[in-house]
Short mmCIF file of C-alpha atoms in Angstrom, two decimals:
data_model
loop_
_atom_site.label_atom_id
_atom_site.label_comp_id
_atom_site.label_asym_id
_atom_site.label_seq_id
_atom_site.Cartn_x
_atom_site.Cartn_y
_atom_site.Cartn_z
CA UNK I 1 0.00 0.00 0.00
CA UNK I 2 2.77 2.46 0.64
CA UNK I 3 4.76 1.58 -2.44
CA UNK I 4 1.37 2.76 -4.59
CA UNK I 5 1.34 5.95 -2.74
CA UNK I 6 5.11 6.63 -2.94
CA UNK I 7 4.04 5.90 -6.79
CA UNK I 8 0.96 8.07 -6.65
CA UNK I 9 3.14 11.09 -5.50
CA UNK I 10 5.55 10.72 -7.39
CA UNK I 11 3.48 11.65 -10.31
CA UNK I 12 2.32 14.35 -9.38
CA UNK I 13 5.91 15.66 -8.54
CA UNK I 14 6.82 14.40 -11.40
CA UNK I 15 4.66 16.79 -13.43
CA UNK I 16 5.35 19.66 -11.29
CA UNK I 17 8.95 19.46 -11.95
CA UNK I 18 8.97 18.26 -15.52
CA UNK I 19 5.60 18.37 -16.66
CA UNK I 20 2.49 16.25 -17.62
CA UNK I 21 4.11 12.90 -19.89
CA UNK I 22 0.02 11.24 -19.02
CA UNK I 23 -1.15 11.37 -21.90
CA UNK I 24 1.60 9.69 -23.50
CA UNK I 25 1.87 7.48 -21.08
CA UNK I 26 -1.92 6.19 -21.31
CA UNK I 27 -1.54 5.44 -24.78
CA UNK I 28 1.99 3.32 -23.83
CA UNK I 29 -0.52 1.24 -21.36
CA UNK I 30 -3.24 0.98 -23.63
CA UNK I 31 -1.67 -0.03 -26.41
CA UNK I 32 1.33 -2.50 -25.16
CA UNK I 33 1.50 -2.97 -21.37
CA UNK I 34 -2.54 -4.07 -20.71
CA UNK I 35 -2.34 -5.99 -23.84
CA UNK I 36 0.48 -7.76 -22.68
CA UNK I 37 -0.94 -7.68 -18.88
CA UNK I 38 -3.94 -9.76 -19.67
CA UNK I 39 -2.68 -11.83 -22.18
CA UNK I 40 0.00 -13.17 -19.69
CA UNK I 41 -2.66 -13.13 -16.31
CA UNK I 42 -5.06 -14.90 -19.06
CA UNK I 43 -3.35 -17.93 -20.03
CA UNK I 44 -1.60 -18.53 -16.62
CA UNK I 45 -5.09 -18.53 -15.09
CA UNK I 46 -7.00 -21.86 -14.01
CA UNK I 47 -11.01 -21.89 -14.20
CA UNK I 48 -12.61 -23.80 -11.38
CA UNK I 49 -16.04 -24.19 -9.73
CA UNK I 50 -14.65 -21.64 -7.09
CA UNK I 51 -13.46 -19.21 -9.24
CA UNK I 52 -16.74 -19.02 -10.87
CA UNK I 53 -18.35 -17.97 -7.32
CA UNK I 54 -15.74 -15.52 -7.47
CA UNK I 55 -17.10 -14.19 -11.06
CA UNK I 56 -20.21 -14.50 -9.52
CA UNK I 57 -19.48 -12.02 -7.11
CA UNK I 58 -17.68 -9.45 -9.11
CA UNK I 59 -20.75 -9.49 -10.89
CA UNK I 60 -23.05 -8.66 -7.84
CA UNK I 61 -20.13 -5.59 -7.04
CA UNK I 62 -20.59 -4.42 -10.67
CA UNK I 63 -24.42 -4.52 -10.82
CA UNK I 64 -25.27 -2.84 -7.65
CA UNK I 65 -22.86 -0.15 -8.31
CA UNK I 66 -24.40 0.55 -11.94
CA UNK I 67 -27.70 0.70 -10.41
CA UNK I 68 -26.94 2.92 -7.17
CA UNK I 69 -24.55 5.06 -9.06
CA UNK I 70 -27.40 5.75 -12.06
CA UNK I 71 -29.84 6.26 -9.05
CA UNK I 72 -27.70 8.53 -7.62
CA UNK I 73 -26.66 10.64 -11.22
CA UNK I 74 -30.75 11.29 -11.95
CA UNK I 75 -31.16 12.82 -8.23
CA UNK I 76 -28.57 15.01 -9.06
CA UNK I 77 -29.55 16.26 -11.96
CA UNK I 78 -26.10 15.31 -13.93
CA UNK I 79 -24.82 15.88 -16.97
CA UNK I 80 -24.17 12.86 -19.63
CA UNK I 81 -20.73 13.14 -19.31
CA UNK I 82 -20.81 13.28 -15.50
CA UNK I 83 -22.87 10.32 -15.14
CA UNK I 84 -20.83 8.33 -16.95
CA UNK I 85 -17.94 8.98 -15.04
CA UNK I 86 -20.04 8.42 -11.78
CA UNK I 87 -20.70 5.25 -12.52
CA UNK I 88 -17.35 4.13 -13.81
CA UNK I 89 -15.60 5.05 -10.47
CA UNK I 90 -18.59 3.62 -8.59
CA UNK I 91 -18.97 0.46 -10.13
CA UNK I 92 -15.39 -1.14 -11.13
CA UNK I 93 -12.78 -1.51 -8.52
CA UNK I 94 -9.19 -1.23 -8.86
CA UNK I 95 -8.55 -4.92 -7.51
CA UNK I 96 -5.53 -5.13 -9.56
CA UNK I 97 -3.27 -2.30 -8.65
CA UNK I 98 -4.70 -2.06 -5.16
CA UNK I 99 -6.11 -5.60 -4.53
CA UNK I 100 -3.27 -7.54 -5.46
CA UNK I 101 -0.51 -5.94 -3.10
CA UNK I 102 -3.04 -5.99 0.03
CA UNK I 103 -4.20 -9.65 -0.71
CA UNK I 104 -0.14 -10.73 -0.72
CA UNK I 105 0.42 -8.54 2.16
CA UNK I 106 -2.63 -10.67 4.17
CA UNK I 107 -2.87 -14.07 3.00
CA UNK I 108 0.11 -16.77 1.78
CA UNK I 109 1.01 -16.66 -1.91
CA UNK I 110 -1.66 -19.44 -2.96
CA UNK I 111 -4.66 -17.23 -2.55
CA UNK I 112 -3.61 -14.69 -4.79
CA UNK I 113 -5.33 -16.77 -7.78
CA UNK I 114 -8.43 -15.42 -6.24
CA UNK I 115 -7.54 -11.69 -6.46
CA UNK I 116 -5.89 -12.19 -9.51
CA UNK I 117 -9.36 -13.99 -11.50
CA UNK I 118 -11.68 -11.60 -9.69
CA UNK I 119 -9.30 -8.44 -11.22
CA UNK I 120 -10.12 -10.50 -14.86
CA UNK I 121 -13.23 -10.90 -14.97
CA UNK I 122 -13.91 -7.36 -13.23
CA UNK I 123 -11.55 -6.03 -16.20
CA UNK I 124 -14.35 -8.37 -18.46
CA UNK I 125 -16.89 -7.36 -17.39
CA UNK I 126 -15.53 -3.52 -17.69
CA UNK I 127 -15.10 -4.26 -21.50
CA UNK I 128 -18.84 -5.38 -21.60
CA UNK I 129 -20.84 -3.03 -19.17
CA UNK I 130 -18.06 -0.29 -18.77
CA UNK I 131 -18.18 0.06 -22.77
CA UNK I 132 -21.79 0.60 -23.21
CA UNK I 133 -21.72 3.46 -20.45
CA UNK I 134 -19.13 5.21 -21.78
CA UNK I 135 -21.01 4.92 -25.64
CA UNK I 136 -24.34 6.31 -24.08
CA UNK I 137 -22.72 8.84 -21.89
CA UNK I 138 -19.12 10.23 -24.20
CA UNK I 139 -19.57 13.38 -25.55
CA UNK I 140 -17.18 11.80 -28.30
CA UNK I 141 -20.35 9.24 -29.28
CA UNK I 142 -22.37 12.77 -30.76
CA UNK I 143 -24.91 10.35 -32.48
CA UNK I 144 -25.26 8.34 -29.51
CA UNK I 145 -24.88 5.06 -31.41
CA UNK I 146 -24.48 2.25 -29.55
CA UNK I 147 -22.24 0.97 -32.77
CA UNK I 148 -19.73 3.05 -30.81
CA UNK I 149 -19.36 0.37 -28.51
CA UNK I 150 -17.32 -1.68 -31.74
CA UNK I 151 -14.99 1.00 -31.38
CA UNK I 152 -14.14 0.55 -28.33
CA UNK I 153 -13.68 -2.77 -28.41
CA UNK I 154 -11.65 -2.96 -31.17
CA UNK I 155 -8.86 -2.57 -28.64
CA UNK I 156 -5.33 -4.03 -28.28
CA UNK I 157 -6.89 -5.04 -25.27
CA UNK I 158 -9.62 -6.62 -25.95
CA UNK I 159 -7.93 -8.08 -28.89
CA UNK I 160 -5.11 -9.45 -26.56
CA UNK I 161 -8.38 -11.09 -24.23
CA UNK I 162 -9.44 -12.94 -27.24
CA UNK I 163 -6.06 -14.09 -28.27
CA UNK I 164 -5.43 -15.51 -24.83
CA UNK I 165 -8.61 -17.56 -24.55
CA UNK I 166 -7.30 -19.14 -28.30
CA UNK I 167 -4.02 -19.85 -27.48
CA UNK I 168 -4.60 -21.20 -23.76
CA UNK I 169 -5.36 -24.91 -24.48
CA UNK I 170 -1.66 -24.67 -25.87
CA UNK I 171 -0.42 -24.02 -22.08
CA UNK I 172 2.28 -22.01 -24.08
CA UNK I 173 5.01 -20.36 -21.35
CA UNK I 174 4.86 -16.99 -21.62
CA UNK I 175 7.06 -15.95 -18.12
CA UNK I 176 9.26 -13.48 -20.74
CA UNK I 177 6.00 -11.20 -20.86
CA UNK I 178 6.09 -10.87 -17.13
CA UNK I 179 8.14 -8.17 -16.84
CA UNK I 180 5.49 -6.40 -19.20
CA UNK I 181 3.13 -6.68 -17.31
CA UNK I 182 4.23 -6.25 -13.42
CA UNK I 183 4.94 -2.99 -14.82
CA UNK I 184 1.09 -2.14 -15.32
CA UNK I 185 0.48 -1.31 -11.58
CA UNK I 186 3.08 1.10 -11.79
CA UNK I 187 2.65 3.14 -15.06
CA UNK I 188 -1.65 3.07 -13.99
CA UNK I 189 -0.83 4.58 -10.48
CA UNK I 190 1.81 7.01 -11.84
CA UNK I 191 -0.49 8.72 -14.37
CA UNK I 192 -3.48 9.26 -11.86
CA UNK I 193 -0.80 10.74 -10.04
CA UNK I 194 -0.18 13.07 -12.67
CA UNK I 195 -3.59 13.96 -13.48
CA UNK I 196 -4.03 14.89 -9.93
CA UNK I 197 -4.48 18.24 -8.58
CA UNK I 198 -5.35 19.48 -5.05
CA UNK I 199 -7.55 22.39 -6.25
CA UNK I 200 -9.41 19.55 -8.26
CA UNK I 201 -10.33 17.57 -5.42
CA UNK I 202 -11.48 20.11 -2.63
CA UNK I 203 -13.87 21.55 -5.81
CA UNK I 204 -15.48 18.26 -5.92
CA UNK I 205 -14.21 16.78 -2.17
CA UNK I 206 -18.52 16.09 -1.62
CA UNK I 207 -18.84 13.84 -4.94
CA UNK I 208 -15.40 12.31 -4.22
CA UNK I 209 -16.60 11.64 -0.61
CA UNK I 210 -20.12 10.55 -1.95
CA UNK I 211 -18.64 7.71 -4.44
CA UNK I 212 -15.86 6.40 -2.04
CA UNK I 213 -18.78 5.87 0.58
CA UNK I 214 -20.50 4.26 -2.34
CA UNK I 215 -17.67 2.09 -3.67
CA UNK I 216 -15.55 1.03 -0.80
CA UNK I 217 -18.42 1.02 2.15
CA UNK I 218 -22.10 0.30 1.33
CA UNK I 219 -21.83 -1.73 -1.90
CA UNK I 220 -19.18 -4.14 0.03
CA UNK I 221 -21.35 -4.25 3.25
CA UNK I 222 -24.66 -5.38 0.67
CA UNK I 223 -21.86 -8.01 -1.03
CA UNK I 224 -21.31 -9.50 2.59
CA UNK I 225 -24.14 -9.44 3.74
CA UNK I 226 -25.80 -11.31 0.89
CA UNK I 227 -22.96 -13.93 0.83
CA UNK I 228 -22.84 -14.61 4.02
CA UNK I 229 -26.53 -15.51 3.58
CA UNK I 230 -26.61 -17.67 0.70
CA UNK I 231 -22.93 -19.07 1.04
CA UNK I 232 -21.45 -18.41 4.25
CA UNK I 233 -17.51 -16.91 4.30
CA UNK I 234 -14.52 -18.89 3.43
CA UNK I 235 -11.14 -17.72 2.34
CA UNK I 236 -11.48 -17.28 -0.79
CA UNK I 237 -15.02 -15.74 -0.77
CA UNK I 238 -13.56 -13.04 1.82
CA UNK I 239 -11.21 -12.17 -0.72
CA UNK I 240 -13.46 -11.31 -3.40
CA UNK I 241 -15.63 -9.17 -0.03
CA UNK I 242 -12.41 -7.60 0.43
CA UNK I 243 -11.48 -6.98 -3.57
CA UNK I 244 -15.25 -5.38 -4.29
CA UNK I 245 -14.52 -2.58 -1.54
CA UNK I 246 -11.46 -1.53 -3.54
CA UNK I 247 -11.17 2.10 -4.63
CA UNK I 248 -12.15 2.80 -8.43
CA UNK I 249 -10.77 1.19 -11.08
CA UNK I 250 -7.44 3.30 -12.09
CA UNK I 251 -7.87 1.86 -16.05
CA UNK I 252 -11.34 3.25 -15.95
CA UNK I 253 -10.29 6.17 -15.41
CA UNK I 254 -7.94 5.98 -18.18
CA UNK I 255 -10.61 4.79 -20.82
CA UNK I 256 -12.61 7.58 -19.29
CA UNK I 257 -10.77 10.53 -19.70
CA UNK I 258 -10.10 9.07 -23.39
CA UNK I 259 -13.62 8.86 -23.56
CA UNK I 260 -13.86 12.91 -22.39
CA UNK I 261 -16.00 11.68 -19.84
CA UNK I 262 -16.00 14.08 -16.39
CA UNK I 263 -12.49 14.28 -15.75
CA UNK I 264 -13.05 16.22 -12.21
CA UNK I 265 -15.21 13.40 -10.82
CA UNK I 266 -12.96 10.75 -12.49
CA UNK I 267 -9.36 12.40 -11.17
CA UNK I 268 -11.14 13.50 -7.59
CA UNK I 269 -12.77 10.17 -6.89
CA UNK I 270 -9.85 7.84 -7.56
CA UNK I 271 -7.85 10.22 -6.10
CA UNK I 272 -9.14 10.34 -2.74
CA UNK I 273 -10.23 6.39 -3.08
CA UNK I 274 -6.29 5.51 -3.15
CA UNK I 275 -5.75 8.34 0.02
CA UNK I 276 -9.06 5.91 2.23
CA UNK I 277 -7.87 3.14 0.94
CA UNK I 278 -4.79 2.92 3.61
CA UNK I 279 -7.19 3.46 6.25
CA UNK I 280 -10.39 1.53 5.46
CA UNK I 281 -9.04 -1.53 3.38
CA UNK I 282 -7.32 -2.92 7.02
CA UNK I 283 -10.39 -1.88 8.99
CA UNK I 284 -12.96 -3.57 6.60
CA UNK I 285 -10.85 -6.66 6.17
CA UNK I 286 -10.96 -7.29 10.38
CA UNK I 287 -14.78 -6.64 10.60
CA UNK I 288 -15.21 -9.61 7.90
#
């Protein structure tokens, strides 16, 4: 958790010193290091009755956020482009770049294939749900044409996805693309931390507040709740708890702001999420 703030600021030094490199550096991560990212996490990965729980989960997360955060966007009267980015921050969960390092911080090494497949098929089910809100709601899409959505998927990314699912039956070793794609956390954080901005975040500190209560409190209380009911708790299913009351989604962000979606609410809610994340993540972990 430190290491992604010491990351986080060092952005946003970064850019004060030398200037704003984000942009360029989204379309390096776009384009080659989440491309390579889940092509390498998607042929490594192992599908098993548990895992599909896990999905099953992720799922719930994603759902409930769409729904409160829409809720939510029509009782403020937002704009398109601000609802949009309200419910990309609100609904998908950066349990990658945060996730991961907490999980291996908690648990032994072996559990981390739970993080790791509930980061995938949050990242699929971003391509699927996160696409069609960012076609109705991107300022870019002026015919509102939900044939916008085949632009966005015709993505290195999503092109790397489909690639991965071919080629896994071939159990081919890809270990040299690891390097690739450990770097992902890094570059993600760093650019957020560029895009950052103080003045930013106290404009919108109630919205940023709002979502974070939103994302990382109530939506993970309703997951527990309702699997405790239905399933009970066991390791792994606490780990998918913990991974839904992760701060927003830092790539969302990214396809966001390349989207021209609300850039305040996107930059000022992940923002903030990553600054509660070092307090709440260890508290919500114990009361589970």
């Amino acid at each position: 958790m430190a290491s992604l703030l010491f990351v986080f600021l060092l952005g946003y030094i970064f850019k004060k010193i030398k200037g704003d490199y984000s942009k360029e550096i989204i379309e390096i991560i776009t384009n080659i290091v989440m491309p390579i990212f889940v092509f390498y996490y998607i042929t490594k990965l192992e599908i098993t009755p548990k895992l599909l729980i896990i999905s099953a989960i992720t799922l719930l997360s994603i759902s409930l956020g769409i729904i409160i955060s829409f809720i939510i966007s029509l009782i403020l009267k937002l704009d398109k482009p601000s609802i949009g980015a309200l419910m990309l921050v609100t609904s998908f969960g950066s349990s990658s770049f945060v996730g991961i390092p907490i999980i291996k911080a908690l648990y032994p090494s072996k559990f981390l294939t739970y993080i790791i497949f509930y980061g995938q098929t949050n990242f699929l089910f971003f391509l699927i749900f996160g696409s069609i809100i960012i076609s109705l709601t991107s300022p870019l899409n002026k015919k509102n044409d939900l044939n916008f959505i085949k632009k966005l998927l015709k993505t290195p990314t999503f092109d790397a996805f489909l690639f991965a699912l071919i080629l896994k039956p071939l159990k081919l070793n890809v270990d040299f693309l690891k390097i690739v794609a450990d770097s992902l956390i890094f570059l993600a954080i760093l650019t957020i931390g560029m895009r950052f901005e103080f003045n930013t975040l106290f404009k919108n500190i109630k919205i940023a507040f709002l979502v974070n209560f939103l994302k990382m409190f109530l939506i993970p209380i309703i997951v527990f709740l309702i699997v405790k009911h239905f399933l009970g708790i066991n390791t792994a299913l606490k780990i998918a708890i913990i991974a839904s009351a992760m701060p927003s989604m830092a790539l969302a962000v990214i396809y966001g702001l390349q989207a021209k979606l609300k850039e305040e609410i996107l930059i000022s809610v992940m923002s903030l999420g990553i600054l509660l994340s070092f307090i709440w993540i260890p508290i919500f972990t114990k009361i589970i």
